Coordinates of N, CA and C in Angstrom, one line a residue:
P228 N 96.3 225.8 46.6 CA 95.2 225.8 47.9 C 94.7 224.4 48.3
N229 N 94.7 223.5 47.5 CA 94.3 222.1 47.9 C 95.2 221.4 48.7
Y230 N 96.6 221.6 48.2 CA 97.7 220.8 49.0 C 97.9 221.5 50.2
A231 N 97.6 223.0 50.4 CA 97.8 223.5 51.6 C 96.6 223.1 52.5
A232 N 95.4 223.1 52.1 CA 94.4 222.7 53.0 C 94.7 221.3 53.5
L233 N 95.1 220.2 52.7 CA 95.4 219.0 53.2 C 96.5 218.9 54.2
A234 N 97.5 219.8 54.0 CA 98.7 219.9 54.9 C 98.0 220.3 56.4
R235 N 97.2 221.4 56.3 CA 96.8 221.9 57.5 C 95.9 220.8 58.3
Q236 N 95.5 219.8 57.6 CA 94.7 218.6 58.2 C 95.7 217.6 58.7
N237 N 96.9 217.8 58.5 CA 97.9 216.9 59.0 C 97.9 215.6 58.5
F238 N 97.6 215.4 57.3 CA 97.8 214.0 56.6 C 99.3 213.6 56.7
D239 N 99.5 212.3 56.8 CA 100.9 211.8 56.9 C 101.6 211.7 55.6
L240 N 100.9 211.8 54.4 CA 101.5 211.8 53.1 C 100.6 212.4 52.2
I241 N 100.9 213.4 51.4 CA 100.0 214.0 50.4 C 100.8 213.8 49.2
I242 N 100.1 213.2 48.1 CA 100.6 212.8 46.7 C 99.9 213.7 45.7
G243 N 100.8 214.1 44.8 CA 100.4 214.9 43.7 C 100.8 214.1 42.5
V244 N 99.7 214.1 41.5 CA 99.6 213.2 40.4 C 99.8 214.0 39.1
G245 N 101.1 213.8 38.5 CA 101.3 214.4 37.2 C 102.1 215.6 37.2
F246 N 102.9 215.7 36.0 CA 103.8 216.7 35.5 C 103.2 218.1 35.8
A247 N 102.1 218.3 35.6 CA 101.5 219.6 35.9 C 101.3 220.1 37.3
Q248 N 101.5 219.3 38.1 CA 101.3 219.5 39.7 C 102.7 220.0 40.3
G249 N 103.7 220.0 39.7 CA 105.0 220.2 40.1 C 105.1 221.6 40.9
D250 N 104.7 222.7 40.2 CA 105.0 224.0 40.9 C 104.0 224.1 42.3
A251 N 102.8 223.5 42.1 CA 101.9 223.5 43.4 C 102.5 222.8 44.5
I252 N 103.1 221.5 44.3 CA 103.6 220.8 45.0 C 104.8 221.4 45.7
A253 N 105.8 222.0 45.0 CA 106.9 222.9 45.4 C 106.5 223.9 46.4
T254 N 105.4 224.7 46.1 CA 105.1 225.8 46.9 C 104.5 225.3 48.1
A255 N 103.5 224.3 48.2 CA 103.0 223.8 49.3 C 104.1 223.1 50.4
A256 N 105.0 222.4 49.6 CA 106.1 221.6 50.4 C 107.0 222.5 51.1
T257 N 107.3 223.8 50.3 CA 108.1 224.9 51.1 C 107.2 225.5 52.2
Q258 N 105.9 225.7 52.2 CA 105.2 226.3 53.0 C 105.0 225.5 54.3
F259 N 105.0 224.1 54.2 CA 104.8 223.1 55.1 C 105.8 222.0 55.1
P260 N 107.1 222.5 55.5 CA 108.3 221.8 55.6 C 108.2 220.4 56.4
E261 N 107.2 220.6 57.4 CA 107.2 219.3 58.4 C 106.2 218.1 57.6
T262 N 105.5 218.5 56.6 CA 104.6 217.5 55.9 C 105.4 216.8 54.7
K263 N 105.0 215.6 54.7 CA 105.6 214.6 53.8 C 104.8 214.8 52.3
F264 N 105.4 215.0 51.3 CA 104.8 215.0 49.8 C 105.5 214.0 49.0
A265 N 104.7 213.5 48.2 CA 105.3 212.7 46.8 C 104.5 213.1 45.6
I266 N 105.3 213.1 44.6 CA 104.6 213.6 43.2 C 105.2 212.7 42.1
I267 N 104.1 212.2 41.4 CA 104.2 211.2 40.3 C 104.8 211.8 39.1
D268 N 105.8 211.5 38.4 CA 106.2 211.9 37.1 C 106.9 213.0 37.3
V269 N 107.4 213.5 38.3 CA 108.2 214.7 38.5 C 109.6 214.5 39.3
D270 N 110.7 214.9 38.7 CA 112.0 214.9 39.3 C 112.0 215.8 40.4
Q271 N 112.2 215.3 41.6 CA 112.2 216.2 42.8 C 113.2 217.3 42.7
S272 N 114.5 217.0 42.1 CA 115.5 218.1 41.9 C 115.2 219.1 40.9
S273 N 114.1 219.0 40.0 CA 113.7 219.9 39.3 C 112.5 221.0 39.8
L274 N 112.1 220.6 41.1 CA 111.1 221.5 41.6 C 111.9 222.6 42.2
K275 N 111.1 223.8 42.3 CA 111.7 225.1 42.8 C 112.0 225.0 44.2
G276 N 113.3 225.2 44.6 CA 113.7 225.2 45.9 C 114.1 223.7 46.3
K277 N 114.1 222.8 45.6 CA 114.3 221.3 45.7 C 113.9 220.8 47.1
P278 N 112.6 221.1 47.5 CA 112.3 220.7 48.9 C 112.6 219.4 49.4
A279 N 113.2 219.5 50.6 CA 113.6 218.2 51.3 C 112.6 217.3 51.7
N280 N 111.3 217.7 51.7 CA 110.3 217.0 52.2 C 109.4 216.3 51.2
V281 N 110.0 216.3 50.0 CA 109.2 215.7 48.7 C 110.2 214.6 48.2
V282 N 109.3 213.5 47.8 CA 110.0 212.4 47.0 C 109.3 212.4 45.6
G283 N 110.1 212.4 44.7 CA 109.7 212.3 43.1 C 109.5 210.7 42.9
L284 N 108.3 210.4 42.2 CA 108.3 208.9 41.8 C 108.3 208.9 40.3
I285 N 109.5 208.5 39.8 CA 109.7 208.4 38.4 C 109.7 207.1 37.8
F286 N 109.2 207.1 36.7 CA 109.1 205.6 35.9 C 110.0 205.6 34.6
K287 N 110.7 204.5 34.4 CA 111.4 204.3 33.1 C 110.4 204.0 32.0
E288 N 109.5 204.9 31.7 CA 108.5 204.7 30.5 C 109.4 204.2 29.2
Q289 N 110.5 204.7 29.2 CA 111.4 204.3 27.9 C 111.6 202.7 27.8
E290 N 111.7 202.2 28.9 CA 111.8 200.6 28.8 C 110.6 199.9 28.3
V291 N 109.4 200.2 28.9 CA 108.3 199.6 28.3 C 107.9 200.1 27.0
G292 N 108.2 201.4 26.6 CA 108.0 201.9 25.3 C 108.8 201.1 24.3
Y293 N 110.0 200.7 24.8 CA 110.9 200.0 23.9 C 110.3 198.7 23.6
L294 N 109.8 197.9 24.7 CA 109.2 196.7 24.4 C 107.9 196.6 23.6
A295 N 107.0 197.8 23.7 CA 106.1 198.0 22.7 C 106.4 198.2 21.4
G296 N 107.3 199.0 21.2 CA 108.0 199.3 19.9 C 108.8 198.0 19.2
Y297 N 109.4 197.3 20.1 CA 110.0 196.0 19.5 C 109.0 195.2 19.1
L298 N 107.9 194.9 19.9 CA 106.8 194.1 19.2 C 106.2 194.8 18.2
A299 N 106.0 195.9 18.1 CA 105.4 196.6 16.9 C 106.3 196.4 15.7
G300 N 107.7 196.5 15.8 CA 108.3 196.3 14.7 C 108.4 194.9 14.2
L301 N 108.3 193.9 15.2 CA 108.2 192.3 14.7 C 106.9 192.3 14.0
T302 N 105.8 192.8 14.4 CA 104.4 192.8 13.9 C 104.3 193.3 12.5
E303 N 105.0 194.6 12.3 CA 105.1 194.9 11.0 C 106.0 194.3 10.0
K304 N 107.1 193.7 10.5 CA 108.0 192.7 9.8 C 107.1 191.6 9.4
R305 N 106.7 191.0 10.3 CA 105.9 189.8 9.8 C 104.7 190.1 8.9
A306 N 104.1 191.2 8.9 CA 103.0 191.6 7.9 C 103.5 191.9 6.4
G307 N 104.8 192.1 6.5 CA 105.4 192.5 5.2 C 104.8 193.7 4.4
G308 N 104.4 194.7 5.3 CA 103.9 195.9 4.6 C 104.9 196.9 4.5
R309 N 104.4 198.1 4.6 CA 105.3 199.5 4.3 C 106.2 199.7 5.5
G310 N 105.9 199.0 6.6 CA 107.0 199.2 7.6 C 106.8 200.6 8.3
V311 N 105.6 201.0 8.9 CA 105.4 202.4 9.3 C 104.6 202.0 10.6
V312 N 105.2 202.6 11.7 CA 104.3 202.6 13.1 C 104.1 204.0 13.6
S313 N 103.3 204.4 14.4 CA 103.2 205.7 14.8 C 102.8 205.8 16.3
S314 N 102.8 207.0 16.8 CA 102.5 207.3 18.2 C 101.8 208.7 18.3
V315 N 100.8 208.7 19.0 CA 100.1 210.1 19.4 C 100.2 210.4 20.8
G316 N 101.1 211.5 21.1 CA 101.3 212.2 22.3 C 100.2 212.9 22.9
G317 N 100.0 213.2 24.1 CA 99.2 214.2 24.7 C 100.0 215.5 24.6
F318 N 100.4 216.0 25.7 CA 101.2 217.2 25.8 C 102.8 216.7 25.8
K319 N 103.5 217.7 25.3 CA 105.0 217.1 25.2 C 105.7 217.4 26.6
E320 N 105.6 216.2 27.5 CA 106.2 216.4 28.8 C 107.3 215.2 28.7
P321 N 108.2 215.2 29.7 CA 109.1 214.1 29.9 C 108.6 212.7 30.0
P322 N 107.6 212.3 30.7 CA 107.0 210.9 30.7 C 106.6 210.6 29.3
V323 N 105.8 211.4 28.7 CA 105.1 211.3 27.5 C 106.5 210.9 26.4
D324 N 107.4 211.8 26.4 CA 108.5 211.7 25.6 C 109.4 210.4 25.8
R325 N 109.4 210.1 27.0 CA 110.1 208.8 27.3 C 109.3 207.6 26.7
F326 N 108.2 207.5 26.9 CA 107.5 206.5 26.1 C 107.8 206.3 24.6
I327 N 107.6 207.5 24.1 CA 107.7 207.5 22.6 C 109.1 207.2 22.2
A328 N 110.2 207.8 22.8 CA 111.5 207.6 22.4 C 111.8 206.1 22.5
G329 N 111.4 205.6 23.7 CA 111.6 204.0 23.7 C 110.8 203.2 22.6
Y330 N 109.6 203.7 22.4 CA 108.8 202.8 21.3 C 109.7 203.1 19.9
Q331 N 110.1 204.2 19.5 CA 110.7 204.4 18.4 C 112.0 203.5 18.2
A332 N 112.7 203.6 19.3 CA 114.0 202.8 19.5 C 113.8 201.4 19.2
G333 N 112.8 200.8 20.1 CA 112.3 199.4 19.8 C 111.9 199.1 18.5
A334 N 111.2 199.8 17.8 CA 110.8 199.5 16.7 C 111.8 199.4 15.5
R335 N 112.9 200.3 15.7 CA 113.9 200.4 14.9 C 114.9 199.0 15.1
K336 N 115.0 198.7 16.4 CA 115.7 197.5 16.8 C 115.1 196.3 16.1
A337 N 113.9 196.2 16.1 CA 113.1 194.9 15.5 C 113.2 195.0 13.9
L338 N 113.1 196.3 13.4 CA 112.9 196.3 11.9 C 113.6 197.6 11.5
P339 N 115.0 197.4 11.3 CA 115.8 198.5 10.9 C 115.3 199.0 9.6
G340 N 115.1 200.5 9.6 CA 114.7 201.1 8.3 C 113.2 201.5 8.5
I341 N 112.6 200.9 9.6 CA 111.1 201.4 9.7 C 111.0 202.8 9.8
T342 N 109.8 203.2 9.5 CA 109.5 204.7 9.4 C 108.6 204.8 10.8
T343 N 108.9 205.8 11.5 CA 108.2 206.2 12.8 C 107.7 207.6 12.7
L344 N 106.4 207.6 12.9 CA 105.5 208.9 12.8 C 105.1 209.2 14.4
N345 N 105.2 210.6 14.6 CA 104.5 211.0 15.9 C 104.1 212.4 15.7
A346 N 102.9 212.6 16.6 CA 102.4 213.9 16.9 C 101.8 214.1 18.2
Y347 N 101.6 215.4 18.6 CA 100.9 215.6 19.8 C 99.7 216.4 19.6
S348 N 98.6 215.8 20.6 CA 97.4 216.6 20.4 C 97.3 217.7 21.4
S349 N 98.5 217.9 22.3 CA 98.2 219.1 23.2 C 96.9 219.1 24.1
D350 N 96.5 217.9 24.2 CA 95.0 217.6 25.0 C 95.1 216.4 25.6
W351 N 94.5 216.2 26.9 CA 94.4 214.9 27.6 C 93.0 214.2 27.3
D352 N 92.1 215.0 26.8 CA 90.5 214.7 27.1 C 89.7 214.5 25.7
D353 N 90.2 215.4 24.9 CA 89.3 215.5 23.4 C 89.7 214.4 22.4
Q354 N 88.8 213.3 22.6 CA 89.2 212.1 21.8 C 89.1 212.4 20.3
A355 N 88.4 213.3 19.9 CA 88.3 213.9 18.4 C 89.7 214.3 18.0
K356 N 90.4 215.1 18.7 CA 91.7 215.5 18.2 C 92.8 214.3 18.0
C357 N 92.7 213.4 19.0 CA 93.5 212.3 18.8 C 93.2 211.2 17.7
K358 N 91.9 211.3 17.4 CA 91.5 210.3 16.4 C 91.9 210.9 15.1
E359 N 91.8 212.3 14.9 CA 92.2 212.9 13.6 C 93.7 212.7 13.4
I360 N 94.4 212.8 14.5 CA 95.9 212.6 14.3 C 96.1 211.1 13.9
A361 N 95.6 210.3 14.5 CA 95.8 208.8 14.2 C 95.2 208.5 12.8
L362 N 94.1 209.0 12.3 CA 93.8 208.7 11.1 C 94.7 209.3 10.0
N363 N 95.1 210.5 10.1 CA 96.3 211.0 9.3 C 97.6 210.1 9.3
Q364 N 97.9 209.6 10.4 CA 99.1 208.7 10.5 C 98.8 207.3 9.6
I365 N 97.5 206.8 9.8 CA 97.1 205.7 9.2 C 97.1 205.8 7.7
S366 N 96.7 206.9 7.2 CA 96.6 207.4 5.9 C 98.1 207.4 5.3
R367 N 99.0 207.6 6.1 CA 100.5 207.6 5.8 C 101.1 206.3 5.8
G368 N 100.4 205.3 6.1 CA 100.9 203.9 6.2 C 101.1 203.2 7.5
S369 N 100.8 203.8 8.6 CA 101.0 203.3 9.8 C 100.1 202.2 10.0
G370 N 100.7 201.1 10.5 CA 99.9 199.8 10.8 C 99.7 199.6 12.1
I371 N 100.4 200.4 13.0 CA 100.3 200.4 14.4 C 100.4 201.6 15.1
V372 N 99.3 202.0 15.9 CA 99.2 203.2 16.5 C 99.4 203.2 18.0
F373 N 100.4 203.8 18.6 CA 100.6 203.8 20.1 C 100.0 205.0 20.7
Q374 N 99.0 204.9 21.7 CA 98.5 206.2 22.2 C 99.0 206.4 23.5
V375 N 99.7 207.8 23.5 CA 100.4 208.2 24.8 C 99.5 209.4 25.3
A376 N 98.2 209.5 25.4 CA 97.6 210.8 25.5 C 96.4 210.7 26.3
G377 N 96.5 209.7 27.3 CA 95.4 209.6 28.3 C 93.8 209.4 27.5
G378 N 92.9 210.1 28.1 CA 91.7 209.9 27.6 C 91.6 210.3 26.1
C379 N 92.2 211.4 25.8 CA 92.2 211.9 24.3 C 92.7 210.6 23.5
G380 N 93.7 209.9 24.0 CA 94.3 208.7 23.1 C 93.3 207.5 22.9
L381 N 92.0 207.6 23.7 CA 91.1 206.7 23.3 C 90.6 207.0 21.9
G382 N 90.5 208.1 21.5 CA 90.4 208.3 20.1 C 91.2 207.9 19.0
A383 N 92.6 207.9 19.5 CA 93.5 207.2 18.7 C 93.2 205.7 18.4
L384 N 92.8 205.1 19.5 CA 92.6 203.6 19.4 C 91.5 203.4 18.7
T385 N 90.3 204.3 18.7 CA 89.2 204.2 17.9 C 89.5 204.4 16.3
A386 N 90.4 205.2 16.0 CA 90.9 205.3 14.7 C 91.4 203.9 14.1
A387 N 92.3 203.4 15.1 CA 93.0 202.1 14.8 C 91.8 201.0 14.4
K388 N 91.0 200.9 15.4 CA 89.8 199.9 15.1 C 89.2 200.0 13.9
E389 N 88.9 201.5 13.7 CA 88.0 201.5 12.4 C 88.6 201.3 11.1
R390 N 89.9 201.6 11.2 CA 90.8 201.2 10.1 C 91.5 199.9 9.9
E391 N 91.2 199.1 11.0 CA 91.6 197.8 11.0 C 93.1 197.7 10.9
V392 N 93.8 198.5 11.9 CA 95.1 198.4 12.2 C 95.2 198.1 13.7
W393 N 96.5 197.9 14.1 CA 96.7 197.6 15.4 C 96.8 198.8 16.3
G394 N 96.3 198.8 17.5 CA 96.5 199.8 18.4 C 97.4 199.4 19.7
I395 N 98.0 200.2 20.3 CA 98.7 200.0 21.5 C 98.3 200.9 22.7
G396 N 97.8 200.4 23.8 CA 97.2 201.2 24.7 C 98.3 201.6 25.7
V397 N 98.1 202.5 26.7 CA 99.0 203.1 27.5 C 98.5 203.2 28.9
D398 N 99.5 203.1 30.0 CA 99.3 203.2 31.4 C 98.5 202.0 31.9
A399 N 97.4 201.8 31.7 CA 96.6 200.5 32.2 C 96.5 199.7 31.0
D400 N 96.1 198.4 31.2 CA 95.9 197.4 30.1 C 94.5 197.6 29.5
Q401 N 94.6 198.1 28.2 CA 93.5 198.5 27.5 C 92.9 197.4 26.5
S402 N 93.3 196.1 26.7 CA 93.2 195.1 25.8 C 91.5 195.0 26.0
F403 N 90.8 195.4 26.8 CA 89.4 195.3 26.9 C 88.7 196.0 25.8
L404 N 89.5 197.0 25.2 CA 88.8 197.6 24.1 C 88.5 196.8 22.9
G405 N 89.2 195.6 22.7 CA 88.9 194.8 21.5 C 90.2 194.1 21.0
G406 N 89.9 193.1 20.1 CA 91.1 192.3 19.7 C 92.2 193.0 18.8
F407 N 91.8 194.3 18.4 CA 92.7 195.1 17.8 C 93.8 195.7 18.6
V408 N 93.7 195.6 19.9 CA 94.8 196.0 20.7 C 96.0 195.0 20.8
L409 N 97.1 195.3 20.4 CA 98.3 194.4 20.3 C 98.7 194.3 21.6
T410 N 98.9 195.3 22.5 CA 99.4 195.4 23.8 C 99.2 196.5 24.4
S411 N 99.5 196.7 25.7 CA 99.5 198.0 26.5 C 100.8 198.2 27.2
A412 N 101.2 199.5 27.1 CA 102.5 199.7 27.9 C 102.0 200.2 29.1
L413 N 102.2 199.4 30.3 CA 101.7 199.7 31.5 C 102.7 200.4 32.3
K414 N 102.2 201.3 33.2 CA 103.0 202.1 34.2 C 102.2 201.8 35.5
R415 N 103.0 201.2 36.4 CA 102.2 200.6 37.6 C 102.6 201.8 38.8
V416 N 101.6 202.8 38.6 CA 101.9 203.8 39.6 C 101.3 203.4 40.8
D417 N 100.2 202.3 40.9 CA 99.7 201.8 42.0 C 101.0 201.1 42.9
Q418 N 101.9 200.5 42.4 CA 103.0 199.8 43.1 C 103.8 200.9 43.6
A419 N 104.1 202.0 42.9 CA 105.0 203.1 43.3 C 104.3 203.7 44.5
V420 N 103.0 204.1 44.5 CA 102.3 204.8 45.5 C 102.3 203.9 46.8
F421 N 102.0 202.6 46.6 CA 101.9 201.6 47.7 C 103.2 201.5 48.6
Q422 N 104.3 201.4 47.8 CA 105.8 201.4 48.3 C 105.9 202.6 49.1
T423 N 105.5 203.7 48.5 CA 105.8 205.1 49.3 C 105.0 205.2 50.6
I424 N 103.8 204.8 50.5 CA 102.9 204.7 51.8 C 103.6 203.8 52.7
Q425 N 104.1 202.6 52.2 CA 104.7 201.7 53.2 C 106.0 202.4 53.9
S426 N 106.7 203.1 53.0 CA 108.0 203.7 53.7 C 107.5 204.7 54.8
V427 N 106.2 205.4 54.8 CA 105.8 206.2 55.8 C 105.4 205.4 56.9
E428 N 104.7 204.3 56.7 CA 104.3 203.3 57.7 C 105.4 202.6 58.6
D429 N 106.5 202.4 58.0 CA 107.5 201.7 58.6 C 108.8 202.7 58.9
A430 N 108.4 203.9 58.8 CA 109.3 204.9 59.1 C 110.7 205.0 58.4
S431 N 110.8 204.3 57.2 CA 111.9 204.5 56.2 C 111.9 205.5 55.4
W432 N 110.7 206.4 55.4 CA 110.7 207.5 54.5 C 111.9 208.3 54.5
Q433 N 112.5 208.7 53.3 CA 113.4 209.7 53.2 C 113.1 210.8 52.1
G434 N 113.0 212.0 52.4 CA 112.6 213.0 51.4 C 113.8 213.4 50.6
G435 N 113.5 214.4 49.8 CA 114.5 215.1 49.1 C 115.4 214.1 48.0
R436 N 114.5 213.4 47.3 CA 115.1 212.3 46.4 C 114.0 211.9 45.5
N437 N 114.4 210.9 44.5 CA 113.6 210.3 43.6 C 113.6 208.8 43.9
L438 N 112.4 208.1 43.6 CA 112.5 206.7 43.6 C 112.1 206.4 42.2
T439 N 112.8 205.5 41.5 CA 112.6 205.2 40.2 C 112.1 203.8 40.1
F440 N 111.1 203.5 39.0 CA 110.7 202.3 38.9 C 110.6 201.9 37.5
G441 N 111.3 200.9 37.2 CA 111.6 200.3 35.7 C 111.2 199.0 35.6
L442 N 111.7 198.2 34.7 CA 111.2 196.7 34.5 C 111.9 196.0 35.8
K443 N 113.1 196.3 36.2 CA 113.6 195.7 37.1 C 112.9 195.8 38.5
E444 N 112.3 196.8 38.6 CA 111.5 197.2 40.0 C 110.0 196.6 39.7
D445 N 109.6 196.1 38.6 CA 108.4 195.9 38.2 C 107.6 197.1 38.1
G446 N 107.9 198.2 37.9 CA 107.3 199.7 37.9 C 106.7 199.7 36.5
V447 N 107.1 199.1 35.5 CA 106.7 199.2 34.3 C 106.3 197.9 33.6
G448 N 105.6 197.6 32.5 CA 105.7 196.2 31.9 C 104.5 196.2 30.8
L449 N 104.4 195.2 30.1 CA 103.3 195.0 29.1 C 102.2 194.4 29.5
G450 N 101.1 194.8 29.0 CA 99.9 194.2 29.4 C 99.6 193.0 28.6
K451 N 98.3 192.7 28.5 CA 97.9 191.3 27.7 C 98.4 191.5 26.4
I452 N 99.1 190.5 25.8 CA 99.6 190.6 24.3 C 98.5 189.8 23.4
S453 N 98.3 190.3 22.3 CA 97.2 189.6 21.5 C 97.6 188.1 21.1
A454 N 96.7 187.3 21.1 CA 96.8 185.9 20.8 C 97.3 185.6 19.5
E455 N 97.4 186.7 18.6 CA 97.7 186.5 17.3 C 99.3 186.5 17.1
V456 N 100.0 187.1 18.1 CA 101.4 187.1 18.1 C 102.0 185.8 18.2
P457 N 102.8 185.2 17.3 CA 103.5 183.9 17.3 C 104.4 183.9 18.5
K458 N 104.6 182.5 18.8 CA 105.5 182.2 20.0 C 107.0 182.6 19.7
E459 N 107.3 182.6 18.3 CA 108.6 183.2 18.1 C 108.8 184.4 18.4
D460 N 107.9 185.3 18.1 CA 107.9 186.9 18.5 C 108.0 187.0 20.0
L461 N 107.1 186.3 20.7 CA 107.2 186.3 22.1 C 108.3 185.8 22.9
D462 N 109.1 184.8 22.2 CA 110.3 184.5 22.8 C 111.4 185.5 22.4
A463 N 111.5 186.2 21.3 CA 112.2 187.3 21.1 C 112.0 188.5 21.9
L464 N 110.7 188.7 22.2 CA 110.3 189.9 23.2 C 110.9 189.5 24.6
E465 N 110.9 188.4 25.0 CA 111.2 188.0 26.3 C 112.7 188.2 26.3
Q466 N 113.6 187.8 25.3 CA 115.0 188.1 25.3 C 115.3 189.6 25.6
I467 N 114.5 190.4 24.7 CA 114.7 191.8 24.8 C 114.3 192.4 26.2
R468 N 113.3 191.8 26.7 CA 112.9 192.2 28.1 C 114.0 191.9 29.2
E469 N 114.6 190.8 29.0 CA 115.8 190.4 30.0 C 117.1 191.4 29.9
Q470 N 117.2 191.7 28.6 CA 118.3 192.7 28.3 C 118.1 194.1 28.8
L471 N 116.9 194.5 28.8 CA 116.5 195.6 29.5 C 116.5 195.7 30.9
R472 N 116.1 194.6 31.5 CA 116.2 194.4 33.0 C 117.7 194.5 33.5
S473 N 118.5 193.9 32.7 CA 120.0 193.8 33.2 C 120.7 195.0 32.8
G474 N 120.1 195.9 31.9 CA 120.8 197.1 31.6 C 121.6 197.0 30.4
E475 N 121.7 196.0 29.6 CA 122.4 195.5 28.5 C 122.0 196.7 27.4
I476 N 120.7 196.8 27.3 CA 120.3 197.9 26.4 C 120.0 199.3 27.0
A477 N 120.8 200.2 26.4 CA 120.5 201.5 26.8 C 119.3 202.2 25.9
V478 N 118.4 202.6 26.5 CA 117.2 203.2 25.9 C 117.2 204.7 26.0
P479 N 117.0 205.5 24.8 CA 117.1 206.8 24.8 C 115.7 207.3 25.6
T480 N 115.7 208.5 26.2 CA 114.6 209.1 27.0 C 114.1 210.2 26.2
S481 N 114.7 210.6 25.0 CA 114.0 211.8 24.5 C 114.2 211.7 22.9

């Protein structure tokens, strides 16, 4: 009903945010075929009826997940500990799984034989749920916790802070939370949305397709990296970044 109400007001572009909005966008786009729609984190071809007036804005979360995982693996290797890293996902959805798949692959690249733990909270908001999951992972030896659970994931980072292990943020730069944040896996939704609006403004809009944003398009990237990471590791990370940008490294998505 909200999308339909916006369409009736003749907005030039209506944007849905998130995987859970797919069905609603598909219904509204079919009902209002002359209205332009975009949806973040949803493949246009997966929508019911594949409406030609919708653009899917897809991100290569696996690429920045790989970078974060590679840095996590290097950090664990340098620490000389048990070699365990973990992730706390929200709901099991494709964007979340892409982050986690990349993270685990990157960690294994940096430290072959590393143990990767993962669990889902099935919640985006309840910080206590994610904190409990992270505490369990830390008790099993995780030295670095990657949160991929939105607001709920702040609880995972709280657990990392309390247990004095590293945390990795997601979507936005979460280094402001404290010095325990190793880095953050950024998804530049702002860039994707801005470019989509520009395409409407300059009449280059083309529906019925996806626009994909990865490292090459500056659609994903790492946030601030802890000052404790040595230059040697930063240099190694930069080499991996270039290999990802060029397509030399194929990253799993699930």
